[in-house]
């Protein structure tokens, strides 16, 4: 794995914990709420802390492996910190706002929330802060986090990530790319494609697909490839859409390279098989883990991670060369 080429500036930003804007991985329906964390009152290495209740509300889609990894990290931190962890999600901003309100009504000790559609959740997030419930934002909408009163934001800088993809496509000699947006109106997905366009020397066209309908998404990508044989790169913004693009490419008889944002076991498998050229890893496990840990640290020790600035978890570009190391982590659901 490597940080993006020609990204010395990013490394400096990471070291200082400066601005990040993160993206989502999916769209979809509401998931059932779950909880984890033991009631023993005993944290890691014998550290005893009061029992806490933390809610996480995301814009995740049903069956999206990205959010499974985020939740895995959050649950691990919750078990360590003696936290009862509550998870819920809704693809619609209105539904997400209702879930945040439900967390407020439950008088939780902290809320983790994504800001993919910030205008829809801004009022209720501000309401939580006003009620004295600390909020940490993750994955998307970092530029809105501070103004809503959140402790901080954890994720990757989407513009930097997109620019890194554009540079990588240049180095691979690509000339014409399609950036597949699977959730219209998601500010972070739009920033990713804008970043690609900024640094890519070739041409980039956005393609909006119906992210909640994978067969329809696959057909849309296939149709695009059939209509334009000059396309030599497909950039997807979520791991599940990489696999869909591989199928679309085969059915269209295209020679385009498939590259993707985000990582899961399936993408690692396709990297190994040379069906995917590279992936951009934003470490979703770390986003979930650090968000819960930050709320716990703030409650028990008054800490704020990152000095009030967003904390970067990516991007890092991974290729087939990284597969041997990544396979053992994706197999256990932590990468």
Coordinates of C-alpha atoms in Angstrom, one line a residue:
X1 CA 0.0 0.0 0.0
X2 CA 1.2 3.5 -0.7
X3 CA -0.1 7.0 -0.1
X4 CA -0.9 8.8 -3.4
X5 CA 2.1 9.6 -5.6
X6 CA 3.2 13.2 -5.7
X7 CA 1.4 13.7 -2.4
X8 CA 4.0 15.1 0.0
X9 CA 1.5 17.8 0.8
X10 CA -1.0 15.2 1.9
X11 CA 1.6 13.6 4.2
X12 CA 2.2 16.9 5.9
X13 CA -1.5 17.4 6.3
X14 CA -1.9 13.9 7.8
X15 CA 0.9 14.7 10.3
X16 CA -0.9 17.9 11.4
X17 CA -4.4 16.4 11.4
X18 CA -5.8 19.0 9.0
X19 CA -8.9 19.1 6.8
X20 CA -10.6 16.0 5.6
X21 CA -13.7 15.5 3.5
X22 CA -15.0 11.9 3.3
X23 CA -17.3 9.9 1.1
X24 CA -19.8 7.3 1.4
X25 CA -19.8 3.9 -0.1
X26 CA -23.4 3.2 -0.8
X27 CA -27.1 4.0 -0.8
X28 CA -29.9 1.9 0.4
X29 CA -32.6 1.3 3.0
X30 CA -32.8 1.5 6.7
X31 CA -31.0 -1.2 8.7
X32 CA -32.1 -2.8 11.9
X33 CA -30.6 -1.2 15.0
X34 CA -28.1 -3.4 16.9
X35 CA -25.9 -3.1 19.9
X36 CA -22.6 -4.4 21.2
X37 CA -20.3 -4.0 24.1
X38 CA -20.2 -6.0 27.3
X39 CA -21.8 -4.9 30.6
X40 CA -18.8 -5.9 32.7
X41 CA -17.7 -2.3 33.3
X42 CA -14.2 -3.4 32.4
X43 CA -12.3 -1.8 29.5
X44 CA -9.2 -3.0 27.8
X45 CA -6.2 -3.9 29.9
X46 CA -8.2 -3.7 33.1
X47 CA -9.2 -0.1 32.7
X48 CA -12.6 0.4 34.4
X49 CA -14.9 3.2 33.1
X50 CA -18.6 4.0 33.5
X51 CA -21.0 2.4 31.1
X52 CA -21.8 4.6 28.1
X53 CA -24.3 4.4 25.3
X54 CA -23.2 5.6 21.9
X55 CA -25.4 5.7 18.7
X56 CA -24.1 5.7 15.2
X57 CA -26.3 6.9 12.4
X58 CA -25.2 6.6 8.8
X59 CA -26.5 6.8 5.2
X60 CA -25.5 3.2 4.5
X61 CA -27.3 1.0 2.1
X62 CA -28.5 -2.5 2.9
X63 CA -25.8 -5.1 2.2
X64 CA -23.0 -2.6 1.7
X65 CA -19.8 -4.2 2.9
X66 CA -18.1 -0.8 3.5
X67 CA -20.4 -0.1 6.4
X68 CA -20.0 -3.6 7.8
X69 CA -16.3 -2.7 8.2
X70 CA -17.1 0.6 9.8
X71 CA -19.4 -1.1 12.3
X72 CA -16.8 -3.8 12.9
X73 CA -14.3 -1.1 14.0
X74 CA -16.9 0.7 16.2
X75 CA -18.0 -2.5 17.9
X76 CA -14.4 -3.4 18.7
X77 CA -13.8 0.0 20.3
X78 CA -17.2 -0.3 22.1
X79 CA -16.2 -3.7 23.6
X80 CA -12.9 -2.2 24.8
X81 CA -14.5 0.9 26.2
X82 CA -17.5 -0.6 28.0
X83 CA -19.9 1.1 25.6
X84 CA -23.3 0.0 24.5
X85 CA -23.2 0.6 20.7
X86 CA -26.4 1.3 18.8
X87 CA -26.3 1.4 15.0
X88 CA -28.9 2.5 12.5
X89 CA -29.0 3.8 8.9
X90 CA -31.2 5.3 6.3
X91 CA -30.2 6.3 2.7
X92 CA -32.6 9.3 2.8
X93 CA -31.5 12.5 4.7
X94 CA -34.9 12.8 6.3
X95 CA -34.8 9.3 7.6
X96 CA -31.3 9.8 8.9
X97 CA -32.5 12.9 10.7
X98 CA -35.2 10.9 12.4
X99 CA -32.7 8.3 13.5
X100 CA -30.6 11.0 15.1
X101 CA -33.6 12.4 16.9
X102 CA -34.4 8.9 18.2
X103 CA -30.9 8.7 19.6
X104 CA -31.4 12.1 21.3
X105 CA -34.7 10.7 22.8
X106 CA -32.8 7.7 24.1
X107 CA -30.5 10.1 26.0
X108 CA -27.4 8.5 24.6
X109 CA -23.9 9.7 25.8
X110 CA -22.6 10.4 22.3
X111 CA -23.6 10.3 18.6
X112 CA -21.6 9.4 15.5
X113 CA -23.2 10.6 12.3
X114 CA -22.3 10.9 8.6
X115 CA -23.0 14.1 6.7
X116 CA -23.5 12.9 3.1
X117 CA -26.6 15.1 2.9
X118 CA -25.8 17.8 5.5
X119 CA -28.7 20.0 4.9
X120 CA -31.1 17.2 6.0
X121 CA -29.4 16.5 9.3
X122 CA -28.0 19.9 10.2
X123 CA -30.8 21.0 12.5
X124 CA -31.0 17.7 14.5
X125 CA -27.3 17.5 14.9
X126 CA -27.2 21.0 16.2
X127 CA -30.1 20.0 18.5
X128 CA -28.0 17.1 19.9
X129 CA -25.1 19.4 20.6
X130 CA -27.4 21.9 22.3
X131 CA -28.7 19.1 24.5
X132 CA -25.2 18.4 25.7
X133 CA -24.7 15.2 23.6
X134 CA -21.2 15.2 22.0
X135 CA -21.2 14.5 18.3
X136 CA -18.4 13.1 16.1
X137 CA -18.9 13.1 12.3
X138 CA -17.4 10.5 10.0
X139 CA -16.9 9.6 6.4
X140 CA -18.7 12.5 4.7
X141 CA -19.3 16.2 5.0
X142 CA -16.2 17.2 7.0
X143 CA -16.5 20.9 5.9
X144 CA -19.8 21.1 7.7
X145 CA -18.7 19.3 10.9
X146 CA -17.3 22.2 12.8
X147 CA -20.1 24.6 12.1
X148 CA -22.6 22.1 13.5
X149 CA -20.7 21.9 16.7
X150 CA -19.2 18.4 16.4
X151 CA -16.1 17.5 18.4
X152 CA -14.4 16.6 15.1
X153 CA -14.5 14.6 11.9
X154 CA -12.8 11.3 11.0
X155 CA -12.3 10.2 7.4
X156 CA -10.4 10.9 4.2
X157 CA -10.1 14.1 2.1
X158 CA -12.2 13.3 -0.9
X159 CA -10.7 16.0 -3.1
X160 CA -7.2 14.8 -2.4
X161 CA -8.3 11.2 -3.0
X162 CA -9.9 12.1 -6.3
X163 CA -6.8 14.0 -7.4
X164 CA -4.7 11.0 -6.5
X165 CA -6.9 8.8 -8.7
X166 CA -6.5 11.2 -11.6
X167 CA -2.7 11.1 -11.2
X168 CA -2.7 7.3 -11.1
X169 CA -4.7 7.2 -14.3
X170 CA -2.2 9.5 -15.9
X171 CA 0.6 7.2 -14.9
X172 CA -1.3 4.2 -16.3
X173 CA -1.6 6.0 -19.7
X174 CA -5.4 6.3 -19.6
X175 CA -7.1 8.8 -21.8
X176 CA -10.9 8.7 -21.3
X177 CA -12.5 7.8 -18.0
X178 CA -16.1 7.5 -16.7
X179 CA -16.7 8.3 -13.0
X180 CA -19.7 6.3 -11.8
X181 CA -21.8 8.1 -9.1
X182 CA -24.1 5.7 -7.3
X183 CA -25.9 8.1 -5.1
X184 CA -27.0 11.5 -6.6
X185 CA -26.8 14.4 -4.2
X186 CA -24.1 12.9 -2.1
X187 CA -21.6 15.8 -1.6
X188 CA -18.6 13.5 -1.1
X189 CA -19.1 11.4 -4.2
X190 CA -19.3 14.5 -6.2
X191 CA -16.1 15.7 -4.7
X192 CA -14.3 12.5 -5.7
X193 CA -15.2 12.9 -9.3
X194 CA -14.3 16.5 -9.3
X195 CA -10.9 15.6 -7.9
X196 CA -10.3 13.1 -10.7
X197 CA -11.2 15.7 -13.3
X198 CA -8.8 18.2 -11.7
X199 CA -5.6 16.1 -12.2
X200 CA -6.5 13.7 -15.0
X201 CA -5.0 14.8 -18.3
X202 CA -7.6 13.0 -20.3
X203 CA -11.4 13.5 -20.3
X204 CA -13.7 12.5 -17.5
X205 CA -17.5 12.0 -17.8
X206 CA -19.8 11.4 -14.8
X207 CA -22.3 8.6 -15.0
X208 CA -25.2 8.5 -12.5
X209 CA -26.5 5.0 -11.8
X210 CA -29.2 3.7 -9.5
X211 CA -27.1 2.5 -6.6
X212 CA -29.9 0.7 -4.8
X213 CA -30.4 -1.5 -7.9
X214 CA -27.2 -3.4 -8.8
X215 CA -28.6 -5.1 -12.0
X216 CA -29.7 -1.7 -13.3
X217 CA -26.3 -0.1 -12.4
X218 CA -24.5 -2.9 -14.2
X219 CA -26.7 -2.4 -17.3
X220 CA -26.0 1.4 -17.3
X221 CA -22.3 0.9 -17.2
X222 CA -22.5 -1.8 -19.9
X223 CA -24.5 0.5 -22.1
X224 CA -22.0 3.3 -21.6
X225 CA -19.1 1.1 -22.6
X226 CA -21.0 -0.2 -25.7
X227 CA -21.8 3.3 -26.8
X228 CA -18.2 4.6 -26.5
X229 CA -15.4 2.2 -27.3
X230 CA -12.9 5.0 -26.5
X231 CA -13.5 4.7 -22.8
X232 CA -10.4 3.1 -21.3
X233 CA -11.1 3.6 -17.6
X234 CA -14.1 3.1 -15.3
X235 CA -13.8 4.6 -11.9
X236 CA -16.4 3.4 -9.3
X237 CA -16.9 5.2 -6.0
X238 CA -17.7 2.1 -3.9
X239 CA -16.4 -1.4 -3.8
X240 CA -19.6 -3.2 -4.8
X241 CA -19.7 -1.3 -8.0
X242 CA -16.3 -2.5 -9.0
X243 CA -17.6 -6.0 -9.3
X244 CA -20.6 -4.8 -11.3
X245 CA -18.2 -2.9 -13.6
X246 CA -16.1 -6.1 -14.2
X247 CA -19.3 -7.8 -15.4
X248 CA -20.4 -4.9 -17.5
X249 CA -17.0 -4.7 -19.1
X250 CA -17.1 -8.4 -20.1
X251 CA -20.6 -8.2 -21.5
X252 CA -19.7 -5.0 -23.5
X253 CA -16.5 -6.5 -24.8
X254 CA -14.6 -3.5 -23.5
X255 CA -10.9 -3.2 -22.7
X256 CA -11.4 -0.5 -20.1
X257 CA -9.5 -0.8 -16.8
X258 CA -11.7 -1.0 -13.7
X259 CA -10.5 1.1 -10.7
X260 CA -12.4 1.9 -7.5
X261 CA -12.6 3.8 -4.3
X262 CA -12.9 1.7 -1.2
X263 CA -11.8 -1.8 -0.4
X264 CA -13.4 -5.1 0.6
X265 CA -12.6 -8.8 0.2
X266 CA -14.1 -9.0 -3.2
X267 CA -12.0 -6.1 -4.5
X268 CA -8.9 -7.7 -3.1
X269 CA -9.8 -10.9 -4.9
X270 CA -10.3 -9.0 -8.2
X271 CA -7.0 -7.1 -7.7
X272 CA -5.3 -10.5 -7.4
X273 CA -7.0 -11.6 -10.6
X274 CA -6.0 -8.4 -12.4
X275 CA -9.7 -7.6 -13.0
X276 CA -9.3 -4.4 -11.0
X277 CA -6.3 -2.1 -11.5
X278 CA -6.1 -0.3 -8.2
X279 CA -8.3 0.7 -5.2
X280 CA -8.4 3.7 -2.9
X281 CA -8.5 2.7 0.7
X282 CA -9.9 5.1 3.3
X283 CA -9.7 2.6 6.2
X284 CA -13.4 2.4 7.2
X285 CA -12.6 0.2 10.2
X286 CA -10.5 3.0 11.6
X287 CA -13.3 5.5 11.1
X288 CA -15.7 3.5 13.2
X289 CA -13.1 2.6 15.8
X290 CA -11.7 6.1 16.3
X291 CA -15.2 7.7 16.4
X292 CA -16.3 5.6 19.3
X293 CA -12.9 6.0 21.0
X294 CA -13.0 9.8 20.6
X295 CA -16.4 10.0 22.3
X296 CA -15.2 7.7 25.1
X297 CA -12.0 9.7 25.6
X298 CA -13.9 12.9 25.6
X299 CA -16.3 11.6 28.3
X300 CA -13.7 10.0 30.5
X301 CA -10.7 12.3 30.0
X302 CA -11.9 15.5 28.2
X303 CA -9.8 14.7 25.1
X304 CA -10.5 15.9 21.6
X305 CA -8.6 14.0 18.9
X306 CA -7.0 16.1 16.1
X307 CA -7.0 19.3 18.0
X308 CA -10.4 20.1 16.7
X309 CA -9.4 19.5 13.1
X310 CA -10.5 16.5 11.0
X311 CA -8.4 13.3 11.3
X312 CA -7.5 11.7 8.1
X313 CA -7.8 7.9 7.6
X314 CA -6.8 8.0 3.9
X315 CA -6.4 7.9 1.0
X316 CA -4.0 5.1 0.2
X317 CA -3.7 3.5 -3.2
X318 CA -3.6 -0.3 -3.2
X319 CA -2.7 -2.6 -6.1
X320 CA -2.1 -6.3 -6.7
X321 CA 1.2 -5.9 -5.0
X322 CA -0.6 -5.3 -1.7
X323 CA -2.8 -8.4 -1.9
X324 CA -0.7 -10.8 0.2
X325 CA -0.9 -8.4 3.2
X326 CA -4.5 -7.3 2.7
X327 CA -6.1 -10.8 2.3
X328 CA -5.7 -11.8 5.9
X329 CA -7.4 -8.5 7.0
X330 CA -10.2 -8.5 4.5
X331 CA -10.9 -12.1 5.5
X332 CA -11.7 -11.1 9.0
X333 CA -13.7 -8.0 8.0
X334 CA -11.4 -5.3 9.2
X335 CA -10.2 -3.9 5.8

